[in-house]
Rosetta silent file (secondary structure, phi, psi, omega in degrees, C-alpha in Angstrom):
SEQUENCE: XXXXXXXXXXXXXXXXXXXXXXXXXXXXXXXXXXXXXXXXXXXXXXXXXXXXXXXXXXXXXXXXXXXXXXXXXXXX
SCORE:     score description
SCORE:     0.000 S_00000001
   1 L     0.000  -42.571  170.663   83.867   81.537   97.713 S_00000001
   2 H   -62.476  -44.047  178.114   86.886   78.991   98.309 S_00000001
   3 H   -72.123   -8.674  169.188   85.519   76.858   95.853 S_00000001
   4 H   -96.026  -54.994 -179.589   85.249   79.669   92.709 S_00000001
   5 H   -59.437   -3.952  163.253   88.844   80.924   94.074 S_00000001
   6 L   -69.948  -41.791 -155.551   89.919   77.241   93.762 S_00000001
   7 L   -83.514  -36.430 -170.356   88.419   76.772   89.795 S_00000001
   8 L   -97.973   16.260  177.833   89.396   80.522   88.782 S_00000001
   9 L   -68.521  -86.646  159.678   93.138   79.899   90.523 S_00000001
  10 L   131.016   17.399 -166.640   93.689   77.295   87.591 S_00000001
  11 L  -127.687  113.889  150.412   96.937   75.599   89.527 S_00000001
  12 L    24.209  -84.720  164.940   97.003   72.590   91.458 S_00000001
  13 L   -67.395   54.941 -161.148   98.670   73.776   94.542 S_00000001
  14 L  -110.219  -57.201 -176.824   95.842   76.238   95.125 S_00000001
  15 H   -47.178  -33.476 -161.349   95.044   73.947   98.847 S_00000001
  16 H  -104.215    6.773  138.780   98.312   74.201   99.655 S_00000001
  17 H   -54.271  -23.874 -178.262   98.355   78.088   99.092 S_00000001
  18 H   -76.298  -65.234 -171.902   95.186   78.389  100.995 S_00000001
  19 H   -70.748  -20.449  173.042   96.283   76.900  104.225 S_00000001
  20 H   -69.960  -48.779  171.969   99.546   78.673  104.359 S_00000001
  21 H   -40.120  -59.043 -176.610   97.877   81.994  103.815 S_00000001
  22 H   -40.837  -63.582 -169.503   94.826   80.802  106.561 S_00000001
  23 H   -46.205  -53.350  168.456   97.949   79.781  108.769 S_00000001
  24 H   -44.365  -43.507 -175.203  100.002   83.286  108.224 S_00000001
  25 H   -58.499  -87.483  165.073   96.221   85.297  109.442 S_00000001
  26 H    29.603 -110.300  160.878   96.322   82.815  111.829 S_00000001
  27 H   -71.689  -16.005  153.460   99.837   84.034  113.558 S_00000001
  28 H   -62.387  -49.881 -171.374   99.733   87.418  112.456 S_00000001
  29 H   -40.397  -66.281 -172.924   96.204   87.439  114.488 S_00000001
  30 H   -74.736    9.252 -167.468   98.248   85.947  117.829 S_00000001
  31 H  -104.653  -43.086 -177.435  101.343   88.178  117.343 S_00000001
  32 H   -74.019  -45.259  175.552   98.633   91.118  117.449 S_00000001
  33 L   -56.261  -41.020 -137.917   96.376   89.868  120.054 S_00000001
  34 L  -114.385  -89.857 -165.747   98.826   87.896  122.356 S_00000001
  35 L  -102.871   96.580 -146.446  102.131   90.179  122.237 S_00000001
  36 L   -59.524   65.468  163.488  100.572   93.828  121.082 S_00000001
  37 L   -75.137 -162.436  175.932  102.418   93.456  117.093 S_00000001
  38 L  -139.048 -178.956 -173.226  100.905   95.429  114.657 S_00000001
  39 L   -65.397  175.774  167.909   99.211   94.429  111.136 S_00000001
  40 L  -154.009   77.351 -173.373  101.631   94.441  108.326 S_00000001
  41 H   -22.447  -85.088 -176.066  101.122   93.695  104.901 S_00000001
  42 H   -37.283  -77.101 -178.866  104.688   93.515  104.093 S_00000001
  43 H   -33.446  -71.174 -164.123  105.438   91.116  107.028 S_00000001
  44 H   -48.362  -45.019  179.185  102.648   88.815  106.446 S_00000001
  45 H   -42.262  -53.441 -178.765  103.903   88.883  102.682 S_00000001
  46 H   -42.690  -46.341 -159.699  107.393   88.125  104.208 S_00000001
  47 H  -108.382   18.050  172.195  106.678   85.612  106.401 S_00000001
  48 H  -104.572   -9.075  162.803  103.977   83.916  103.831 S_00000001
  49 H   -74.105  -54.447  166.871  106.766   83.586  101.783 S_00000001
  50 H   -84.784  -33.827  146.197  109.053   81.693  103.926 S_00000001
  51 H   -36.557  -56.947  159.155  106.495   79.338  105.106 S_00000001
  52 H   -47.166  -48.531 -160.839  105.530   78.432  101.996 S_00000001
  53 H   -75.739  -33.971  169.896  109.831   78.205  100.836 S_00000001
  54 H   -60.738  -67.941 -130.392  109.213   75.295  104.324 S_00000001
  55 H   -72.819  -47.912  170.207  106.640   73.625  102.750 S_00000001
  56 H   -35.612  -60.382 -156.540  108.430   73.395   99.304 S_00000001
  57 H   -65.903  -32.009  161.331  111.369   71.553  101.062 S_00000001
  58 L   -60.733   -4.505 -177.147  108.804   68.922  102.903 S_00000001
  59 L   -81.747  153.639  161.638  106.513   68.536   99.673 S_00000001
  60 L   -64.545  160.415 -143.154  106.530   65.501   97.701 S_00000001
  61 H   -82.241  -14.401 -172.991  109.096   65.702   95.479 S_00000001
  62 H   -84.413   16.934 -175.812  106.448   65.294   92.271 S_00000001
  63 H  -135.755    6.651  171.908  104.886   68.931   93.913 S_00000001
  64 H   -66.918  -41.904  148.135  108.171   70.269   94.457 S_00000001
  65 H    -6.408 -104.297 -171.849  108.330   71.681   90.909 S_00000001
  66 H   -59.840  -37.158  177.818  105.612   73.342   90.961 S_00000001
  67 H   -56.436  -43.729 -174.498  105.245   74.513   94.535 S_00000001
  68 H   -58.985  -47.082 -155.591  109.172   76.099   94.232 S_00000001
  69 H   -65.263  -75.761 -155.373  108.140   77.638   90.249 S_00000001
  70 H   -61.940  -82.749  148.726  104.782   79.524   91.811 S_00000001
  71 H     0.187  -54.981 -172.767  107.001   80.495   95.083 S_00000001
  72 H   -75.550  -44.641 -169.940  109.672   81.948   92.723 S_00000001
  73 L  -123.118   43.174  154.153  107.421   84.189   90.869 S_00000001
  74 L   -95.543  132.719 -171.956  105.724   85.660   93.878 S_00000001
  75 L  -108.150  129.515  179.899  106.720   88.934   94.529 S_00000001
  76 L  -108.456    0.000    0.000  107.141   90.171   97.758 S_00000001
């Protein structure tokens, strides 16, 4: 299934979209488990947003481009 949502993505940065999302389940999963949070959409959107706006500033600078442009026209 990761490998058709990789080909029918069409962008490059589809790995490093993957692992941020995996990473957000991730920590929402220990914020619910660990200190009794609750699910959120909107949060996870939120705070899959600003991970990803980290990642941008640590990417090489020839994936900055695109990693900021895709980032930019995500709507939260």
């Amino acid at each position: 299934m990761v490998i058709e949502a990789k080909s029918n993505f069409g962008n490059p940065i589809f790995r490093e979209i993957f692992i941020i999302a995996c990473w957000i389940i991730w920590t929402t999963r220990n914020r619910v488990i660990f200190y009794q949070g609750q699910v959120n959409i909107n949060g996870w959107k939120r705070d899959f947003k600003e991970e990803f706006g980290l990642v941008c500033t640590k990417a090489k600078s020839s994936r900055q481009f695109s990693l900021s442009s895709w980032r930019d026209s995500y709507n939260v």
